């Protein structure tokens, strides 16, 4: 019949209303503290033009765009807070380009909170580059993302703005994927808009090659590619693939 209560205390900026500090006390009496800094926290009247990317966020009414989030732990009956993790976002053209992380735990007194002054933008030396977007599509969505030196390429659905495929360890120019549902065909060139909704494996549509061939441009002749497809022709039949030595 007892009740377990986990209180959370929130502190907001009196000027812009952004959540600045959130404190949660667990059943042991330890306090987890999350500190947030936003774009509007870095531009002052003294140096309004420093860091053009952050200033661009503010000029486009994105004052609440997150820049740095720090998570601290303060044990019960102690006054020392320890950094548990931290992440910092770097923007280009109003989009997040780089994400930095701090994985090492250390006293908060040994950590430098990011700041902006007349000489530039500064972040703690413990930050490591975790993720970087190296290419966007025409709609401003990530096309190629590198996470800890591992590259992933994204193929998006044009209508519903969701990725239909994420391919690891490959450049965007080398991948394509479609179930013939979307408008863009997932980087394939399909020579007909005709679709069949009687036979299908995924989704609700498929394509008959009698309506025209399917191709992919921009491939690298020095690389080997895998083409995988579902066929209703039967296991003993296959389609002709240009440049292939054998087709299963």
mmCIF file of C-alpha atoms in Angstrom:
data_model
loop_
_atom_site.group_PDB
_atom_site.id
_atom_site.type_symbol
_atom_site.label_atom_id
_atom_site.label_comp_id
_atom_site.label_asym_id
_atom_site.label_seq_id
_atom_site.Cartn_x
_atom_site.Cartn_y
_atom_site.Cartn_z
ATOM 1 C CA UNK A 1 0.000 0.000 0.000
ATOM 2 C CA UNK A 2 2.998 2.324 -0.023
ATOM 3 C CA UNK A 3 3.627 4.844 -2.792
ATOM 4 C CA UNK A 4 6.924 5.376 -4.606
ATOM 5 C CA UNK A 5 7.388 8.972 -5.696
ATOM 6 C CA UNK A 6 10.089 10.158 -8.112
ATOM 7 C CA UNK A 7 10.078 13.967 -8.059
ATOM 8 C CA UNK A 8 11.269 16.001 -11.026
ATOM 9 C CA UNK A 9 12.132 19.691 -10.786
ATOM 10 C CA UNK A 10 12.205 21.843 -13.929
ATOM 11 C CA UNK A 11 13.777 25.257 -14.383
ATOM 12 C CA UNK A 12 12.853 27.429 -17.365
ATOM 13 C CA UNK A 13 14.427 30.506 -18.890
ATOM 14 C CA UNK A 14 12.469 33.561 -17.816
ATOM 15 C CA UNK A 15 13.032 35.284 -21.168
ATOM 16 C CA UNK A 16 12.362 32.658 -23.838
ATOM 17 C CA UNK A 17 10.674 29.881 -21.835
ATOM 18 C CA UNK A 18 13.181 27.178 -22.780
ATOM 19 C CA UNK A 19 13.733 24.315 -20.331
ATOM 20 C CA UNK A 20 17.222 24.937 -18.948
ATOM 21 C CA UNK A 21 17.611 22.456 -16.064
ATOM 22 C CA UNK A 22 15.769 19.262 -15.158
ATOM 23 C CA UNK A 23 16.471 17.440 -11.872
ATOM 24 C CA UNK A 24 15.174 13.971 -10.974
ATOM 25 C CA UNK A 25 15.690 12.321 -7.582
ATOM 26 C CA UNK A 26 15.651 8.507 -7.554
ATOM 27 C CA UNK A 27 14.765 6.080 -4.746
ATOM 28 C CA UNK A 28 18.359 6.157 -3.436
ATOM 29 C CA UNK A 29 18.326 9.915 -3.068
ATOM 30 C CA UNK A 30 20.716 10.464 -5.984
ATOM 31 C CA UNK A 31 19.943 13.369 -8.300
ATOM 32 C CA UNK A 32 20.236 13.270 -12.098
ATOM 33 C CA UNK A 33 20.610 16.733 -13.592
ATOM 34 C CA UNK A 34 20.147 17.579 -17.280
ATOM 35 C CA UNK A 35 21.384 20.984 -18.410
ATOM 36 C CA UNK A 36 20.356 22.361 -21.796
ATOM 37 C CA UNK A 37 21.804 25.220 -23.820
ATOM 38 C CA UNK A 38 20.078 26.571 -26.923
ATOM 39 C CA UNK A 39 21.031 28.797 -29.819
ATOM 40 C CA UNK A 40 19.731 31.899 -28.058
ATOM 41 C CA UNK A 41 22.140 31.281 -25.156
ATOM 42 C CA UNK A 42 25.245 31.974 -27.260
ATOM 43 C CA UNK A 43 24.544 35.326 -28.892
ATOM 44 C CA UNK A 44 24.933 38.461 -26.831
ATOM 45 C CA UNK A 45 24.821 42.166 -27.508
ATOM 46 C CA UNK A 46 28.600 42.269 -27.128
ATOM 47 C CA UNK A 47 29.344 39.767 -29.925
ATOM 48 C CA UNK A 48 26.126 39.349 -31.941
ATOM 49 C CA UNK A 49 27.832 38.138 -35.120
ATOM 50 C CA UNK A 50 30.155 35.473 -33.661
ATOM 51 C CA UNK A 51 29.388 31.958 -34.943
ATOM 52 C CA UNK A 52 27.346 32.669 -38.048
ATOM 53 C CA UNK A 53 25.584 29.298 -37.959
ATOM 54 C CA UNK A 54 24.133 29.919 -34.499
ATOM 55 C CA UNK A 55 23.200 33.463 -35.467
ATOM 56 C CA UNK A 56 21.450 32.060 -38.546
ATOM 57 C CA UNK A 57 19.341 29.805 -36.303
ATOM 58 C CA UNK A 58 18.228 32.831 -34.299
ATOM 59 C CA UNK A 59 17.587 34.948 -37.398
ATOM 60 C CA UNK A 60 15.279 32.174 -38.621
ATOM 61 C CA UNK A 61 13.363 32.035 -35.321
ATOM 62 C CA UNK A 62 15.034 28.795 -34.209
ATOM 63 C CA UNK A 63 16.131 30.137 -30.836
ATOM 64 C CA UNK A 64 15.203 26.829 -29.175
ATOM 65 C CA UNK A 65 17.482 24.732 -31.393
ATOM 66 C CA UNK A 66 19.542 22.607 -28.952
ATOM 67 C CA UNK A 67 23.301 23.163 -28.925
ATOM 68 C CA UNK A 68 24.532 21.331 -25.817
ATOM 69 C CA UNK A 69 22.931 18.833 -23.397
ATOM 70 C CA UNK A 70 24.864 17.784 -20.291
ATOM 71 C CA UNK A 71 23.789 15.012 -17.916
ATOM 72 C CA UNK A 72 25.167 15.097 -14.377
ATOM 73 C CA UNK A 73 24.839 12.785 -11.366
ATOM 74 C CA UNK A 74 24.988 14.073 -7.803
ATOM 75 C CA UNK A 75 25.105 11.324 -5.193
ATOM 76 C CA UNK A 76 23.096 11.631 -1.994
ATOM 77 C CA UNK A 77 24.814 13.565 0.798
ATOM 78 C CA UNK A 78 27.511 14.930 -1.549
ATOM 79 C CA UNK A 79 28.027 18.310 -3.180
ATOM 80 C CA UNK A 80 30.088 17.023 -6.127
ATOM 81 C CA UNK A 81 28.375 16.476 -9.480
ATOM 82 C CA UNK A 82 29.836 14.053 -12.032
ATOM 83 C CA UNK A 83 29.420 14.339 -15.785
ATOM 84 C CA UNK A 84 27.697 11.170 -17.005
ATOM 85 C CA UNK A 85 27.406 12.178 -20.646
ATOM 86 C CA UNK A 86 27.255 15.239 -22.862
ATOM 87 C CA UNK A 87 26.331 15.924 -26.470
ATOM 88 C CA UNK A 88 26.845 18.955 -28.649
ATOM 89 C CA UNK A 89 25.241 19.797 -31.998
ATOM 90 C CA UNK A 90 26.878 21.690 -34.845
ATOM 91 C CA UNK A 91 24.610 23.185 -37.512
ATOM 92 C CA UNK A 92 25.059 24.055 -41.181
ATOM 93 C CA UNK A 93 22.296 25.784 -43.155
ATOM 94 C CA UNK A 94 19.854 25.343 -40.237
ATOM 95 C CA UNK A 95 20.405 21.571 -40.171
ATOM 96 C CA UNK A 96 22.378 19.441 -37.707
ATOM 97 C CA UNK A 97 25.609 18.464 -39.454
ATOM 98 C CA UNK A 98 27.765 17.104 -36.608
ATOM 99 C CA UNK A 99 26.967 15.496 -33.270
ATOM 100 C CA UNK A 100 29.694 15.333 -30.618
ATOM 101 C CA UNK A 101 29.606 13.155 -27.485
ATOM 102 C CA UNK A 102 31.501 12.956 -24.219
ATOM 103 C CA UNK A 103 31.715 9.402 -22.923
ATOM 104 C CA UNK A 104 34.252 9.884 -20.118
ATOM 105 C CA UNK A 105 32.864 10.453 -16.643
ATOM 106 C CA UNK A 106 34.555 13.276 -14.765
ATOM 107 C CA UNK A 107 33.859 15.854 -12.065
ATOM 108 C CA UNK A 108 31.736 18.675 -13.429
ATOM 109 C CA UNK A 109 34.417 21.059 -12.197
ATOM 110 C CA UNK A 110 36.786 19.531 -14.809
ATOM 111 C CA UNK A 111 34.314 20.026 -17.653
ATOM 112 C CA UNK A 112 34.071 23.186 -19.760
ATOM 113 C CA UNK A 113 30.535 24.143 -20.746
ATOM 114 C CA UNK A 114 30.480 25.406 -24.331
ATOM 115 C CA UNK A 115 30.443 29.172 -24.767
ATOM 116 C CA UNK A 116 30.735 31.943 -27.315
ATOM 117 C CA UNK A 117 32.857 35.083 -27.073
ATOM 118 C CA UNK A 118 34.380 37.697 -29.328
ATOM 119 C CA UNK A 119 37.026 35.216 -30.506
ATOM 120 C CA UNK A 120 34.755 32.319 -31.447
ATOM 121 C CA UNK A 121 32.929 29.227 -30.209
ATOM 122 C CA UNK A 122 34.477 26.828 -27.683
ATOM 123 C CA UNK A 123 33.588 23.334 -26.454
ATOM 124 C CA UNK A 124 35.171 20.917 -23.998
ATOM 125 C CA UNK A 125 38.232 19.008 -25.238
ATOM 126 C CA UNK A 126 36.705 15.659 -24.231
ATOM 127 C CA UNK A 127 34.120 15.834 -27.005
ATOM 128 C CA UNK A 128 34.462 13.216 -29.759
ATOM 129 C CA UNK A 129 32.784 13.388 -33.155
ATOM 130 C CA UNK A 130 30.056 10.753 -33.065
ATOM 131 C CA UNK A 131 28.009 11.472 -36.176
ATOM 132 C CA UNK A 132 28.302 13.652 -39.269
ATOM 133 C CA UNK A 133 25.927 14.239 -42.151
ATOM 134 C CA UNK A 134 28.073 14.595 -45.273
ATOM 135 C CA UNK A 135 25.269 14.928 -47.827
ATOM 136 C CA UNK A 136 21.632 16.027 -47.949
ATOM 137 C CA UNK A 137 19.005 15.538 -50.636
ATOM 138 C CA UNK A 138 17.034 18.326 -52.328
ATOM 139 C CA UNK A 139 14.469 18.283 -49.507
ATOM 140 C CA UNK A 140 17.120 18.874 -46.842
ATOM 141 C CA UNK A 141 17.020 15.307 -45.475
ATOM 142 C CA UNK A 142 20.229 13.413 -44.604
ATOM 143 C CA UNK A 143 21.436 11.367 -47.561
ATOM 144 C CA UNK A 144 24.760 10.043 -46.227
ATOM 145 C CA UNK A 145 25.614 9.875 -42.522
ATOM 146 C CA UNK A 146 28.938 8.817 -40.986
ATOM 147 C CA UNK A 147 28.698 7.385 -37.454
ATOM 148 C CA UNK A 148 32.077 6.690 -35.847
ATOM 149 C CA UNK A 149 33.706 6.244 -39.275
ATOM 150 C CA UNK A 150 30.883 3.910 -40.409
ATOM 151 C CA UNK A 151 29.000 5.337 -43.351
ATOM 152 C CA UNK A 152 25.241 4.844 -43.812
ATOM 153 C CA UNK A 153 23.121 5.979 -46.758
ATOM 154 C CA UNK A 154 19.436 6.880 -46.560
ATOM 155 C CA UNK A 155 16.761 6.443 -49.225
ATOM 156 C CA UNK A 156 13.606 8.409 -48.446
ATOM 157 C CA UNK A 157 9.954 8.050 -49.312
ATOM 158 C CA UNK A 158 9.008 11.191 -51.201
ATOM 159 C CA UNK A 159 5.405 11.323 -49.968
ATOM 160 C CA UNK A 160 5.545 10.376 -46.304
ATOM 161 C CA UNK A 161 8.991 11.778 -45.480
ATOM 162 C CA UNK A 162 10.256 8.559 -43.897
ATOM 163 C CA UNK A 163 13.345 6.496 -44.860
ATOM 164 C CA UNK A 164 12.469 3.337 -46.785
ATOM 165 C CA UNK A 165 16.026 2.010 -46.607
ATOM 166 C CA UNK A 166 19.166 2.609 -44.537
ATOM 167 C CA UNK A 167 22.243 0.968 -46.065
ATOM 168 C CA UNK A 168 25.361 0.539 -43.933
ATOM 169 C CA UNK A 169 28.912 0.879 -45.271
ATOM 170 C CA UNK A 170 27.892 2.283 -48.651
ATOM 171 C CA UNK A 171 27.739 5.624 -50.437
ATOM 172 C CA UNK A 172 24.387 6.973 -51.580
ATOM 173 C CA UNK A 173 25.479 6.842 -55.212
ATOM 174 C CA UNK A 174 25.973 3.064 -54.935
ATOM 175 C CA UNK A 175 22.609 2.025 -53.500
ATOM 176 C CA UNK A 176 18.986 1.821 -54.616
ATOM 177 C CA UNK A 177 15.892 0.206 -53.138
ATOM 178 C CA UNK A 178 12.195 0.124 -54.040
ATOM 179 C CA UNK A 179 9.039 -1.923 -53.595
ATOM 180 C CA UNK A 180 7.427 0.203 -56.363
ATOM 181 C CA UNK A 181 5.256 2.037 -53.838
ATOM 182 C CA UNK A 182 6.886 5.469 -53.721
ATOM 183 C CA UNK A 183 6.979 8.184 -56.344
ATOM 184 C CA UNK A 184 10.776 8.372 -56.592
ATOM 185 C CA UNK A 185 11.423 4.594 -56.972
ATOM 186 C CA UNK A 186 14.228 4.712 -54.408
ATOM 187 C CA UNK A 187 17.021 5.879 -56.775
ATOM 188 C CA UNK A 188 16.058 3.412 -59.508
ATOM 189 C CA UNK A 189 15.099 4.627 -62.971
ATOM 190 C CA UNK A 190 11.903 2.800 -63.953
ATOM 191 C CA UNK A 191 10.838 3.276 -67.567
ATOM 192 C CA UNK A 192 7.109 3.120 -66.890
ATOM 193 C CA UNK A 193 4.682 4.468 -64.311
ATOM 194 C CA UNK A 194 2.517 1.375 -64.700
ATOM 195 C CA UNK A 195 2.197 -0.817 -61.587
ATOM 196 C CA UNK A 196 0.440 -4.109 -60.847
ATOM 197 C CA UNK A 197 -1.537 -4.486 -57.624
ATOM 198 C CA UNK A 198 -2.533 -8.128 -58.091
ATOM 199 C CA UNK A 199 0.842 -9.703 -57.274
ATOM 200 C CA UNK A 200 3.189 -8.248 -54.683
ATOM 201 C CA UNK A 201 5.593 -9.297 -51.926
ATOM 202 C CA UNK A 202 5.829 -6.155 -49.808
ATOM 203 C CA UNK A 203 3.462 -3.220 -49.884
ATOM 204 C CA UNK A 204 0.646 -3.382 -52.390
ATOM 205 C CA UNK A 205 2.332 -3.076 -55.791
ATOM 206 C CA UNK A 206 4.865 -4.710 -58.086
ATOM 207 C CA UNK A 207 6.288 -4.036 -61.547
ATOM 208 C CA UNK A 208 6.188 -5.990 -64.801
ATOM 209 C CA UNK A 209 9.430 -5.748 -66.762
ATOM 210 C CA UNK A 210 7.443 -6.066 -69.993
ATOM 211 C CA UNK A 211 6.531 -2.415 -69.428
ATOM 212 C CA UNK A 212 10.188 -1.334 -69.618
ATOM 213 C CA UNK A 213 13.585 -1.922 -68.060
ATOM 214 C CA UNK A 214 14.914 -0.720 -64.708
ATOM 215 C CA UNK A 215 18.334 0.912 -64.408
ATOM 216 C CA UNK A 216 20.667 2.598 -61.947
ATOM 217 C CA UNK A 217 23.177 5.242 -63.026
ATOM 218 C CA UNK A 218 26.351 6.571 -61.443
ATOM 219 C CA UNK A 219 27.819 3.204 -60.463
ATOM 220 C CA UNK A 220 31.559 2.667 -59.980
ATOM 221 C CA UNK A 221 33.075 0.169 -62.411
ATOM 222 C CA UNK A 222 35.778 -0.756 -59.883
ATOM 223 C CA UNK A 223 33.223 -2.014 -57.343
ATOM 224 C CA UNK A 224 31.187 -5.209 -57.147
ATOM 225 C CA UNK A 225 27.443 -4.825 -56.624
ATOM 226 C CA UNK A 226 24.706 -7.142 -55.410
ATOM 227 C CA UNK A 227 21.303 -6.974 -57.081
ATOM 228 C CA UNK A 228 18.564 -8.716 -55.100
ATOM 229 C CA UNK A 229 14.963 -9.001 -56.238
ATOM 230 C CA UNK A 230 11.760 -10.997 -55.887
ATOM 231 C CA UNK A 231 10.583 -12.677 -59.085
ATOM 232 C CA UNK A 232 7.308 -14.422 -59.863
ATOM 233 C CA UNK A 233 8.949 -16.251 -62.806
ATOM 234 C CA UNK A 234 9.949 -19.186 -60.623
ATOM 235 C CA UNK A 235 13.223 -20.361 -59.134
ATOM 236 C CA UNK A 236 14.598 -21.629 -62.464
ATOM 237 C CA UNK A 237 14.115 -18.309 -64.266
ATOM 238 C CA UNK A 238 16.054 -15.086 -63.914
ATOM 239 C CA UNK A 239 16.254 -11.682 -65.542
ATOM 240 C CA UNK A 240 19.110 -10.282 -67.583
ATOM 241 C CA UNK A 241 21.367 -7.946 -65.600
ATOM 242 C CA UNK A 242 23.844 -5.871 -67.601
ATOM 243 C CA UNK A 243 27.478 -6.430 -66.637
ATOM 244 C CA UNK A 244 26.806 -9.517 -64.531
ATOM 245 C CA UNK A 245 28.801 -12.697 -64.909
ATOM 246 C CA UNK A 246 26.072 -14.864 -63.430
ATOM 247 C CA UNK A 247 22.577 -14.444 -62.106
ATOM 248 C CA UNK A 248 20.882 -16.617 -59.507
#
